[in-house]
XYZ file of C-alpha atoms in Angstrom:
717
model
C 162.611 44.991 23.052
C 158.712 44.537 24.413
C 158.660 44.935 28.244
C 156.743 42.562 30.696
C 153.733 44.889 31.551
C 152.479 42.195 33.886
C 151.369 43.553 37.381
C 153.486 44.179 40.323
C 151.489 42.884 43.255
C 154.253 44.165 45.656
C 153.839 47.747 44.664
C 150.822 49.482 46.456
C 150.414 51.766 43.432
C 150.386 50.776 39.831
C 148.776 52.151 36.590
C 148.708 51.450 32.912
C 148.077 54.691 30.746
C 147.305 54.732 26.887
C 146.385 57.751 24.702
C 146.196 58.461 21.248
C 144.074 59.331 18.119
C 142.053 57.257 15.700
C 139.708 57.462 12.942
C 138.430 55.863 9.794
C 136.431 56.120 6.615
C 133.272 55.843 8.689
C 134.789 57.128 12.055
C 135.485 60.911 12.592
C 138.694 61.528 14.340
C 138.669 60.815 18.156
C 141.337 61.493 20.705
C 141.098 59.120 23.679
C 142.879 58.407 26.800
C 142.438 55.669 29.284
C 144.147 54.874 32.591
C 143.730 51.920 34.820
C 144.948 52.184 38.445
C 145.555 49.270 40.705
C 145.695 50.191 44.444
C 146.543 48.092 47.668
C 147.466 49.847 50.769
C 146.422 47.008 52.951
C 148.951 44.436 51.916
C 146.449 41.482 52.051
C 146.486 41.029 48.224
C 143.186 42.311 47.691
C 143.482 45.087 45.234
C 141.220 48.088 44.385
C 140.993 49.397 40.876
C 139.930 52.558 39.043
C 139.357 53.150 35.496
C 139.176 56.483 33.899
C 138.455 56.789 29.797
C 137.876 60.081 28.148
C 137.442 60.865 24.411
C 137.279 63.976 22.400
C 135.402 63.872 19.172
C 136.721 66.210 16.354
C 134.731 69.340 16.612
C 133.189 68.826 20.173
C 133.173 71.678 22.517
C 133.976 69.291 25.628
C 135.251 65.886 26.252
C 133.273 62.857 27.294
C 134.463 60.683 30.142
C 133.843 57.612 32.348
C 135.190 57.427 35.952
C 134.634 53.951 37.420
C 135.771 52.296 40.679
C 135.695 48.765 42.254
C 134.188 48.197 45.907
C 137.532 47.442 47.402
C 138.915 50.720 46.151
C 136.031 52.552 47.988
C 136.774 50.239 51.275
C 140.415 51.404 50.949
C 139.465 55.032 50.697
C 137.203 54.813 53.687
C 139.713 53.276 55.790
C 142.792 55.031 54.732
C 141.758 58.493 54.097
C 141.793 59.639 57.848
C 145.411 58.483 57.994
C 146.526 59.839 54.570
C 144.803 63.368 55.002
C 143.667 63.710 58.546
C 147.161 64.848 59.867
C 147.199 67.763 57.582
C 146.651 70.826 59.223
C 142.894 72.051 59.594
C 141.697 68.971 57.644
C 140.622 66.484 60.403
C 136.878 67.419 60.809
C 136.737 67.801 56.971
C 138.222 64.331 56.549
C 136.002 62.548 59.015
C 132.896 64.598 57.311
C 133.904 63.167 53.866
C 134.501 59.822 54.942
C 131.497 59.601 56.884
C 129.436 60.766 53.823
C 130.840 58.290 51.584
C 130.495 55.237 54.134
C 126.692 56.193 54.957
C 125.680 57.183 51.282
C 127.886 55.589 48.794
C 130.130 57.304 46.267
C 128.541 60.112 44.601
C 127.509 60.557 40.740
C 129.398 60.940 38.453
C 131.410 58.096 39.681
C 130.247 54.427 39.093
C 130.866 51.492 41.418
C 131.650 48.847 38.586
C 131.937 46.028 40.830
C 135.138 43.778 40.911
C 137.228 43.036 37.933
C 136.359 39.432 36.521
C 139.975 38.862 35.634
C 143.273 39.994 36.901
C 146.137 37.897 35.858
C 149.435 38.305 38.155
C 151.565 36.342 35.420
C 150.955 38.650 32.532
C 148.955 41.813 31.651
C 145.688 40.254 31.050
C 142.604 42.339 32.898
C 139.012 42.295 32.270
C 136.469 44.462 34.062
C 132.731 44.532 32.249
C 133.168 45.943 28.827
C 136.897 46.899 29.320
C 139.862 44.475 28.381
C 143.499 44.977 28.647
C 146.057 42.421 27.703
C 149.765 41.534 26.220
C 149.358 39.416 23.037
C 152.812 38.928 22.000
C 154.303 42.057 20.703
C 151.043 43.932 20.659
C 148.508 45.295 23.152
C 145.017 44.518 23.027
C 142.405 46.762 24.242
C 138.510 47.044 24.246
C 136.155 49.322 25.987
C 132.613 51.092 25.429
C 133.240 54.669 24.302
C 131.983 57.223 27.063
C 128.749 58.871 26.096
C 127.943 56.599 23.178
C 126.511 52.837 22.922
C 129.578 51.547 20.794
C 132.328 49.343 21.609
C 135.960 50.057 20.496
C 138.759 47.326 19.951
C 142.110 48.209 19.366
C 145.577 46.359 18.844
C 148.761 48.435 19.519
C 152.139 47.562 17.731
C 155.342 49.695 19.118
C 157.227 51.284 16.286
C 159.447 53.305 18.305
C 161.805 51.925 21.255
C 160.558 51.732 24.829
C 161.833 53.410 27.623
C 163.526 50.447 29.455
C 166.655 49.976 31.487
C 168.775 47.066 31.226
C 168.970 45.181 34.590
C 165.698 46.008 36.367
C 163.477 46.565 33.368
C 162.481 50.093 33.997
C 163.625 53.548 34.643
C 162.999 54.313 38.171
C 162.273 58.084 39.228
C 161.896 58.321 43.108
C 159.538 55.885 44.277
C 158.206 55.123 40.797
C 159.310 52.621 38.211
C 158.556 53.676 34.496
C 157.964 51.948 31.263
C 156.793 53.898 28.285
C 156.511 53.694 24.400
C 155.449 57.113 22.698
C 154.582 55.650 19.440
C 152.453 52.555 18.668
C 150.376 51.964 15.517
C 147.029 50.864 16.223
C 144.099 49.405 14.352
C 140.934 47.862 15.013
C 137.029 48.835 14.786
C 134.254 50.625 16.355
C 131.263 48.465 16.120
C 132.793 46.866 13.003
C 133.808 50.210 11.411
C 137.608 49.902 10.734
C 139.966 52.363 12.132
C 143.725 53.101 12.310
C 145.812 55.650 14.338
C 148.676 56.207 16.674
C 148.915 55.759 20.328
C 151.148 56.107 23.346
C 151.343 53.435 26.048
C 152.960 53.984 29.788
C 153.307 51.715 32.851
C 154.094 52.829 36.299
C 154.252 51.189 39.752
C 155.885 52.053 42.997
C 155.194 53.366 46.534
C 152.489 55.682 47.731
C 155.133 58.335 48.409
C 154.479 59.288 44.816
C 151.359 61.054 45.803
C 151.886 61.657 49.282
C 155.518 62.858 49.577
C 158.471 61.301 51.624
C 159.824 62.397 55.378
C 158.348 63.293 58.578
C 156.251 66.259 57.450
C 152.855 65.451 55.941
C 152.242 66.720 52.739
C 150.575 65.708 49.392
C 152.187 65.985 46.088
C 150.662 67.452 42.622
C 152.327 66.937 39.133
C 152.282 68.086 35.722
C 152.949 65.759 32.947
C 153.402 66.312 29.226
C 153.704 63.626 26.458
C 154.502 65.102 23.116
C 154.921 63.698 19.558
C 156.995 66.126 17.125
C 156.783 65.972 13.462
C 160.161 65.219 13.102
C 159.301 61.748 14.571
C 161.108 62.436 18.215
C 159.137 62.599 21.312
C 159.324 63.974 24.603
C 158.149 63.461 28.190
C 158.548 65.907 30.821
C 156.969 66.330 34.313
C 157.099 67.821 37.695
C 156.025 66.868 41.066
C 155.144 69.633 43.663
C 154.169 70.043 47.433
C 150.760 71.125 47.204
C 150.832 73.190 50.067
C 153.763 75.360 49.107
C 154.137 74.825 45.344
C 157.904 73.718 45.445
C 159.067 71.632 42.883
C 160.514 68.501 44.493
C 161.184 66.378 41.442
C 161.362 67.244 37.586
C 162.547 65.249 34.677
C 162.409 65.253 30.764
C 163.234 62.172 28.565
C 163.966 62.386 24.845
C 162.986 59.718 22.283
C 164.520 59.897 19.081
C 164.488 57.322 16.114
C 167.050 54.551 16.332
C 168.296 55.646 19.615
C 167.885 54.883 23.278
C 165.635 57.333 25.309
C 167.879 60.025 27.216
C 166.943 61.771 30.394
C 167.410 65.132 31.523
C 167.119 66.674 35.043
C 166.673 70.391 33.841
C 162.929 70.267 32.894
C 161.133 73.353 33.580
C 157.196 73.777 33.164
C 155.768 77.324 33.457
C 151.952 78.083 33.372
C 151.255 80.389 30.445
C 147.214 80.516 30.750
C 144.771 79.490 33.449
C 141.281 78.022 32.794
C 138.596 77.521 35.603
C 136.058 74.711 35.559
C 132.567 75.741 35.964
C 131.782 72.179 37.510
C 134.650 71.877 40.181
C 135.673 75.413 40.363
C 139.531 74.309 40.152
C 141.867 76.567 38.099
C 144.305 74.607 35.867
C 147.256 76.074 33.750
C 145.661 74.604 30.572
C 148.457 76.232 28.448
C 152.081 75.101 29.479
C 155.454 76.061 28.650
C 158.127 73.470 28.656
C 161.862 74.224 28.750
C 164.691 71.730 28.639
C 167.977 73.942 28.495
C 170.085 71.017 27.988
C 168.314 70.055 24.790
C 168.006 73.803 23.651
C 164.158 73.057 23.873
C 161.496 75.624 24.599
C 157.923 74.698 23.446
C 154.475 75.753 24.552
C 151.297 73.080 24.600
C 147.965 74.490 23.625
C 145.045 72.633 24.436
C 142.387 71.667 21.541
C 139.586 73.005 23.950
C 139.743 73.864 27.446
C 136.957 71.583 29.132
C 138.769 68.468 29.341
C 138.490 68.131 33.046
C 137.660 64.432 34.397
C 136.072 63.905 37.870
C 138.074 61.443 39.983
C 136.851 59.584 42.819
C 138.801 60.315 46.166
C 140.120 63.475 47.951
C 141.458 65.004 44.680
C 137.917 65.521 43.060
C 139.080 65.900 39.551
C 142.092 66.052 37.122
C 142.618 67.876 33.847
C 143.620 65.387 31.094
C 143.748 66.719 27.616
C 144.901 66.813 24.395
C 146.591 69.672 22.208
C 149.254 70.993 19.970
C 152.918 71.645 20.966
C 154.775 74.228 19.180
C 158.281 75.939 19.720
C 161.993 75.594 18.938
C 164.908 73.044 19.626
C 168.230 74.653 19.248
C 166.730 77.506 17.251
C 164.738 75.433 14.675
C 160.913 75.307 14.836
C 159.420 72.172 16.264
C 155.624 71.298 16.230
C 153.373 68.246 17.099
C 150.527 66.860 19.011
C 150.762 66.609 22.967
C 148.731 65.602 26.017
C 148.907 67.383 29.143
C 147.932 66.178 32.561
C 147.549 68.385 35.539
C 146.922 66.579 39.057
C 146.559 68.135 42.406
C 144.888 71.522 41.442
C 142.043 71.259 43.723
C 140.705 68.832 46.226
C 137.766 68.429 48.161
C 139.437 69.287 51.265
C 140.348 72.849 49.915
C 137.006 74.267 51.100
C 138.197 77.812 51.670
C 139.765 77.975 48.317
C 136.641 76.506 46.565
C 134.397 78.913 48.327
C 136.791 81.701 47.281
C 136.374 80.794 43.849
C 132.538 80.600 44.048
C 132.639 83.968 45.563
C 134.608 85.268 42.725
C 132.052 83.408 40.081
C 129.136 84.925 42.298
C 130.524 88.525 42.097
C 130.977 88.393 38.626
C 127.250 87.537 38.068
C 126.157 90.181 40.397
C 128.415 92.805 38.593
C 126.585 91.744 35.507
C 123.547 92.122 36.953
C 123.961 95.547 38.912
C 126.884 97.247 37.161
C 129.119 99.414 39.597
C 128.449 102.287 37.327
C 124.900 102.729 35.833
C 124.491 103.741 32.320
C 121.481 104.529 30.162
C 121.470 101.037 28.835
C 121.661 99.317 32.121
C 119.068 101.524 33.699
C 116.807 100.605 30.753
C 117.304 96.953 31.404
C 116.410 97.570 34.994
C 113.580 99.945 34.912
C 112.458 100.048 31.099
C 113.058 102.821 28.606
C 112.645 106.316 29.829
C 109.796 108.522 28.650
C 112.196 111.388 28.995
C 115.663 111.084 30.360
C 117.497 109.129 32.951
C 120.597 110.506 35.057
C 122.894 107.728 35.409
C 125.190 109.625 37.625
C 122.490 110.111 40.066
C 121.486 106.445 40.239
C 124.693 105.376 40.256
C 125.742 107.444 43.369
C 122.320 106.684 45.222
C 122.339 102.709 44.238
C 125.604 101.247 42.674
C 128.240 103.015 44.536
C 126.869 102.320 48.178
C 125.798 98.825 47.219
C 129.055 97.959 45.679
C 131.053 99.592 48.674
C 129.289 96.983 51.027
C 129.702 94.071 48.424
C 133.443 94.886 47.673
C 134.128 94.458 51.317
C 133.657 90.514 50.972
C 131.264 87.975 52.127
C 130.987 84.110 52.210
C 128.065 84.037 49.722
C 127.063 80.776 51.331
C 123.436 81.174 50.522
C 123.818 81.151 46.666
C 126.577 78.358 46.692
C 123.853 76.539 48.777
C 121.514 76.956 45.957
C 124.012 75.935 43.229
C 125.066 72.791 45.113
C 121.459 71.814 45.805
C 120.365 72.057 42.239
C 123.066 69.623 41.592
C 122.061 67.386 43.903
C 118.508 67.747 42.769
C 119.871 66.469 39.286
C 119.421 69.989 37.579
C 122.115 71.601 35.619
C 122.344 75.117 37.563
C 123.965 76.839 34.704
C 120.639 78.408 33.164
C 119.676 79.590 36.587
C 123.126 81.232 37.523
C 121.737 84.716 37.681
C 118.668 84.057 39.434
C 120.237 81.838 42.042
C 122.960 84.229 42.538
C 121.234 87.857 42.814
C 118.001 86.514 44.768
C 119.522 85.318 47.847
C 122.684 87.720 47.910
C 121.343 90.865 47.271
C 118.126 90.601 49.295
C 120.449 89.458 52.037
C 122.690 92.607 51.664
C 119.557 94.691 51.585
C 118.720 93.289 54.715
C 122.041 93.973 56.255
C 122.042 97.665 55.111
C 118.451 98.387 56.977
C 119.434 96.195 59.864
C 122.244 98.200 60.509
C 120.296 101.398 60.476
C 117.517 100.080 62.867
C 120.318 98.931 65.153
C 122.529 101.991 64.980
C 125.479 99.878 63.937
C 128.646 101.696 63.199
C 130.642 99.124 61.543
C 129.885 96.442 58.879
C 132.404 94.088 57.509
C 135.417 96.116 58.734
C 134.268 99.513 57.659
C 131.628 102.083 58.204
C 128.046 101.133 57.724
C 126.359 102.601 54.660
C 124.010 105.087 56.812
C 127.019 106.297 58.530
C 128.973 106.768 55.346
C 126.225 107.703 52.731
C 123.458 109.012 55.017
C 120.215 107.329 56.140
C 118.201 108.233 53.231
C 120.535 106.887 50.652
C 120.971 103.725 52.918
C 117.124 103.119 52.836
C 116.714 103.700 49.314
C 119.597 101.240 48.375
C 118.637 98.550 50.808
C 115.019 98.787 49.912
C 116.044 98.550 46.227
C 117.757 95.447 46.925
C 114.710 93.659 48.362
C 112.974 94.239 44.825
C 115.670 94.493 42.140
C 116.583 90.569 42.248
C 112.815 89.864 41.406
C 113.634 91.160 37.849
C 115.698 87.800 37.386
C 112.354 86.091 37.381
C 110.647 88.258 34.780
C 110.145 86.109 31.664
C 112.949 83.688 32.589
C 113.513 81.631 29.835
C 113.710 78.247 31.603
C 110.858 78.700 33.926
C 107.223 78.104 33.138
C 104.417 80.703 34.518
C 103.641 78.278 37.308
C 106.925 78.032 38.398
C 107.707 81.918 38.412
C 104.520 82.552 40.478
C 105.470 79.591 42.976
C 108.841 81.405 43.314
C 107.133 84.874 43.989
C 104.983 83.020 46.697
C 108.053 81.863 48.193
C 109.521 85.220 48.096
C 106.622 87.140 49.606
C 106.343 84.601 52.589
C 110.114 84.925 53.146
C 110.011 88.810 53.319
C 107.058 88.522 55.823
C 108.873 86.144 58.085
C 112.237 88.077 58.045
C 110.492 91.192 59.109
C 108.735 89.334 61.789
C 112.302 88.151 63.000
C 113.677 91.554 62.663
C 110.830 92.976 64.660
C 111.355 90.546 67.406
C 114.949 91.714 67.576
C 114.222 95.312 67.509
C 111.615 94.951 70.086
C 114.155 93.379 72.631
C 116.627 96.152 71.714
C 114.417 98.989 71.976
C 115.339 101.476 74.915
C 112.127 101.271 76.465
C 112.007 97.418 76.582
C 113.475 96.412 79.883
C 115.910 93.631 80.073
C 115.906 92.836 83.490
C 116.471 89.582 85.473
C 113.348 88.442 84.879
C 113.760 88.750 81.100
C 117.193 87.061 80.937
C 116.149 84.132 83.351
C 112.844 83.465 81.610
C 112.562 79.821 80.158
C 111.035 80.925 77.069
C 114.024 83.245 76.091
C 116.101 80.657 74.449
C 113.211 79.304 72.044
C 112.349 82.961 71.178
C 115.650 83.605 70.038
C 115.627 80.498 67.927
C 112.590 81.318 66.334
C 113.727 84.827 65.475
C 116.804 83.347 63.877
C 114.470 80.882 62.043
C 112.630 83.955 60.405
C 115.422 86.341 60.083
C 118.434 84.261 59.294
C 117.086 80.954 58.101
C 114.221 82.039 56.185
C 116.009 83.283 53.197
C 118.297 80.161 53.049
C 114.809 77.989 53.098
C 113.659 80.135 50.369
C 116.392 79.352 48.178
C 115.942 75.618 48.890
C 112.438 75.920 48.072
C 113.266 77.713 44.684
C 115.822 75.110 43.663
C 113.204 72.491 44.484
C 110.590 74.475 42.018
C 113.464 74.830 39.447
C 113.939 71.157 39.453
C 110.311 70.068 39.877
C 110.984 68.121 42.968
C 108.007 66.315 44.520
C 106.725 67.877 47.768
C 108.320 65.383 50.318
C 111.832 66.334 48.756
C 110.930 70.075 48.968
C 109.682 69.881 52.537
C 112.788 68.008 53.568
C 115.146 70.467 51.767
C 113.432 73.527 53.315
C 113.441 71.988 56.937
C 117.364 71.301 56.427
C 117.957 74.799 54.986
C 116.011 76.205 58.143
C 118.208 74.280 60.721
C 121.412 75.258 58.881
C 120.311 78.697 58.619
C 119.748 78.844 62.633
C 123.004 76.871 63.190
C 124.849 79.458 61.262
C 123.216 82.479 63.117
C 124.084 80.355 66.309
C 127.880 80.122 65.181
C 127.899 83.909 64.002
C 126.843 84.861 67.390
C 129.615 82.986 68.741
C 131.984 84.563 66.343
C 130.973 87.973 67.921
C 133.370 87.135 70.470
C 136.583 86.249 68.114
C 139.617 88.355 68.031
C 140.196 87.541 64.343
C 140.477 90.932 62.424
C 139.099 89.463 59.170
C 135.465 89.032 61.275
C 135.205 92.849 60.825
C 133.266 93.403 63.922
C 133.811 94.808 67.274
C 134.528 92.189 69.711
C 131.825 91.497 72.285
C 129.297 94.115 70.845
C 126.691 92.075 71.661
C 127.404 92.309 75.263
C 127.761 96.401 75.079
C 124.434 96.513 73.214
C 122.545 93.894 75.834
C 121.669 91.909 72.640
C 119.516 88.694 73.520
C 121.840 86.478 71.572
C 121.893 82.875 71.830
C 125.331 82.708 72.859
C 124.498 85.046 75.788
C 121.389 83.068 76.695
C 123.594 79.946 76.864
C 126.209 81.519 79.192
C 123.386 82.487 81.488
C 122.010 78.935 81.528
C 125.511 77.295 82.107
C 127.532 79.601 84.476
C 126.962 78.695 88.280
C 124.608 80.918 90.248
C 126.910 83.774 91.559
C 128.551 84.280 88.106
C 125.162 84.132 86.230
C 123.909 86.839 88.621
C 127.001 88.812 87.682
C 126.499 88.504 84.251
C 122.699 89.211 84.321
C 123.234 92.244 86.382
C 125.815 93.638 84.016
C 123.650 92.916 81.057
C 120.738 94.607 82.873
C 122.904 98.037 83.402
C 123.443 100.030 80.287
C 126.079 102.127 81.859
C 128.027 99.003 83.304
C 127.910 96.896 80.144
C 129.227 99.604 77.834
C 132.082 100.482 80.087
C 135.580 99.191 79.439
C 135.557 97.226 82.605
C 132.287 96.052 82.476
C 132.709 94.888 78.916
C 135.891 93.055 79.913
C 134.003 91.449 82.792
C 131.422 90.319 80.532
C 133.758 88.636 77.953
C 135.482 86.896 80.832
C 132.373 85.298 81.996
C 131.390 84.237 78.511
C 134.628 82.608 78.073
C 134.466 80.891 81.274
C 130.620 79.668 80.860
C 131.447 77.147 78.193
C 128.882 78.857 76.091
C 130.845 78.854 72.881
C 131.647 75.307 72.719
C 128.010 74.493 73.762
C 126.663 76.751 71.020
C 128.870 74.925 68.439
C 127.681 71.611 69.564
C 124.134 72.786 69.305
C 124.641 74.210 65.859
C 126.225 70.942 64.834
C 123.306 69.060 66.367
C 120.772 70.888 64.319
C 122.314 70.086 61.062
C 123.055 66.444 61.848
C 119.505 66.166 62.970
C 118.010 66.904 59.708
C 121.094 65.821 57.290
C 119.495 62.310 56.824
C 116.292 63.154 55.730
C 117.795 65.839 53.324
C 120.416 63.242 52.021
C 117.646 60.662 51.492
C 115.713 63.123 49.594
C 118.247 64.336 46.969
C 120.807 62.625 44.865
C 124.195 61.458 46.163
C 126.236 63.738 43.790
C 129.532 65.337 43.870
C 127.976 68.611 44.561
C 126.112 67.338 47.728
C 129.358 65.866 49.056
C 130.948 69.547 48.348
C 127.805 70.900 50.080
C 128.628 68.776 53.019
C 132.242 69.809 53.382
C 131.355 73.548 53.026
C 128.857 73.159 56.000
C 131.279 71.264 58.088
C 133.858 74.033 57.514
C 131.282 76.701 58.207
C 130.389 75.363 61.355
C 134.114 74.779 62.789
C 135.708 78.124 61.921
C 138.058 78.641 64.708
C 137.407 80.814 67.618
C 140.306 82.927 68.390
C 140.375 84.702 71.913
């Protein structure tokens, strides 16, 4: 019985899904998948559409894909996303930043605004959208599309040769809020640019309510799912899936359907899907369980899906960012008898654009692995030779490990946001350059130089703690700390030496940028040290001087922002960006660096234990931070004078009562909110010019969200 595959306009969510394999005498084997989505949340009859097509040619190491949307879908995304996701804990500011970015600058590459479909019949399945066509034709399904990554057109006709998943009465199985029609075996024939092809396909049709993806009930949640379609060599087939709450991982719905020749499909409610192996995408930084075990106890079935290749991720427009949709093999047992066959696994919801903290955590792990490869935690003859050249006599790896790797990795293993190299990677993406060949350079230059400056800064400031533990000079002694800190200024420069993807002029220009950065950073640090010197009197005139605020910001620009400006210039040099682009990127990076330092000064007053610093230590030190300057400018005269007097008296500001009084004045001044607002304004001031200078890529969108999160970290008092 052939179903009615026509659209259901009353359902806000609907999709048609087809996958299979094909080949011919003149065409190598291709595994393909296509999904056409129809979405209408406005109930005004104007549908939005999304088309995803992927192909994996035999022998390729990654799939090729297309991901296209219609203008109406973009409009719906901008209108609906704040309501759909803005109520989730901690997402409101991220959702707004995402929506604002898409509204202002359009959808990012690799997605394509493909215009509106030219034909969408309601009475029967007949859709045409540029080169893509999908229609019912009697008891066959006709499909046409251009192959991703190739200038070739594929025309297919699909004929079912197994029963459809149908339920007498309403025409479809209904699982929760979705109706489901499916045929796991269709023969196909057709051509690719006139070359004959044959093969086998699977076709699904689903429609229903948005609660399939957003859950039901009063508590806001989003759902993810795992889906497996398997065709076994004994002519049977299986669908298994589970839907989960993304926030908790709790299974909210699972199902399995068995298809056997000559029999009606049978459903089972005891399907269990268990990850066997993870793979991390270097593009999205999402972890996927690409190897999946599926058990259906009522069937006595226990099989494992293994992918043909791991790299079968497909970017998807929207909050979800990407899905994993891949072909592979299925093998295991059924009632003790071996079974095997082909399968396709779909993994949806394992990462989205709003998961910025998780995304940053994965970036940190990736960057740490690169740092560890560049500077091993335990140095050997070989690693020392790679760093400094072959010895004329002999190295002492134990000594060098004790003096360099041990203290450096003590500091690095305490954690860090690594936002400078992350900025570099995402900027390269926005400049249209694959960052992969430059991964070591972009990781080690900003991160190791920054940590070198941290070590030296702690010595100069006489700090006792850093990242929740003893500073290196307290733990290892001043000489060791100085040696390790200075080494981190120079060691990263080795990543430039004879770099295979950089020309001589590029390397020389990067050296010039770094030398200028070192000079500026030391000027900024010199300003800080001058203010902190015991002989420098920070009296009432100092704290109330009108030039103090601008001087603090200039020190931030040189000390904190210069390294970020440097990595922005390095990215532009790598990408061979024009001078105006380089200038816009550097100015934005400078403003971002200053904004980060302003927020960092505010966070000096947080009670969050992970901050790893003594609360209010800037008051105790009488430090000329921007947060303190801002508090002085905002307090009414009497309280302003009280804070200035306290800051000018070393014994009072370091006493418990004096520190408590200073903290109370800071909280009541409104300086914390004012500083955050100024930091955000600095970023927003230069974002438009930066945005116009680079490409609208997914990496740029992720950068906007990471920055938004960085400037909105909660201040817990």
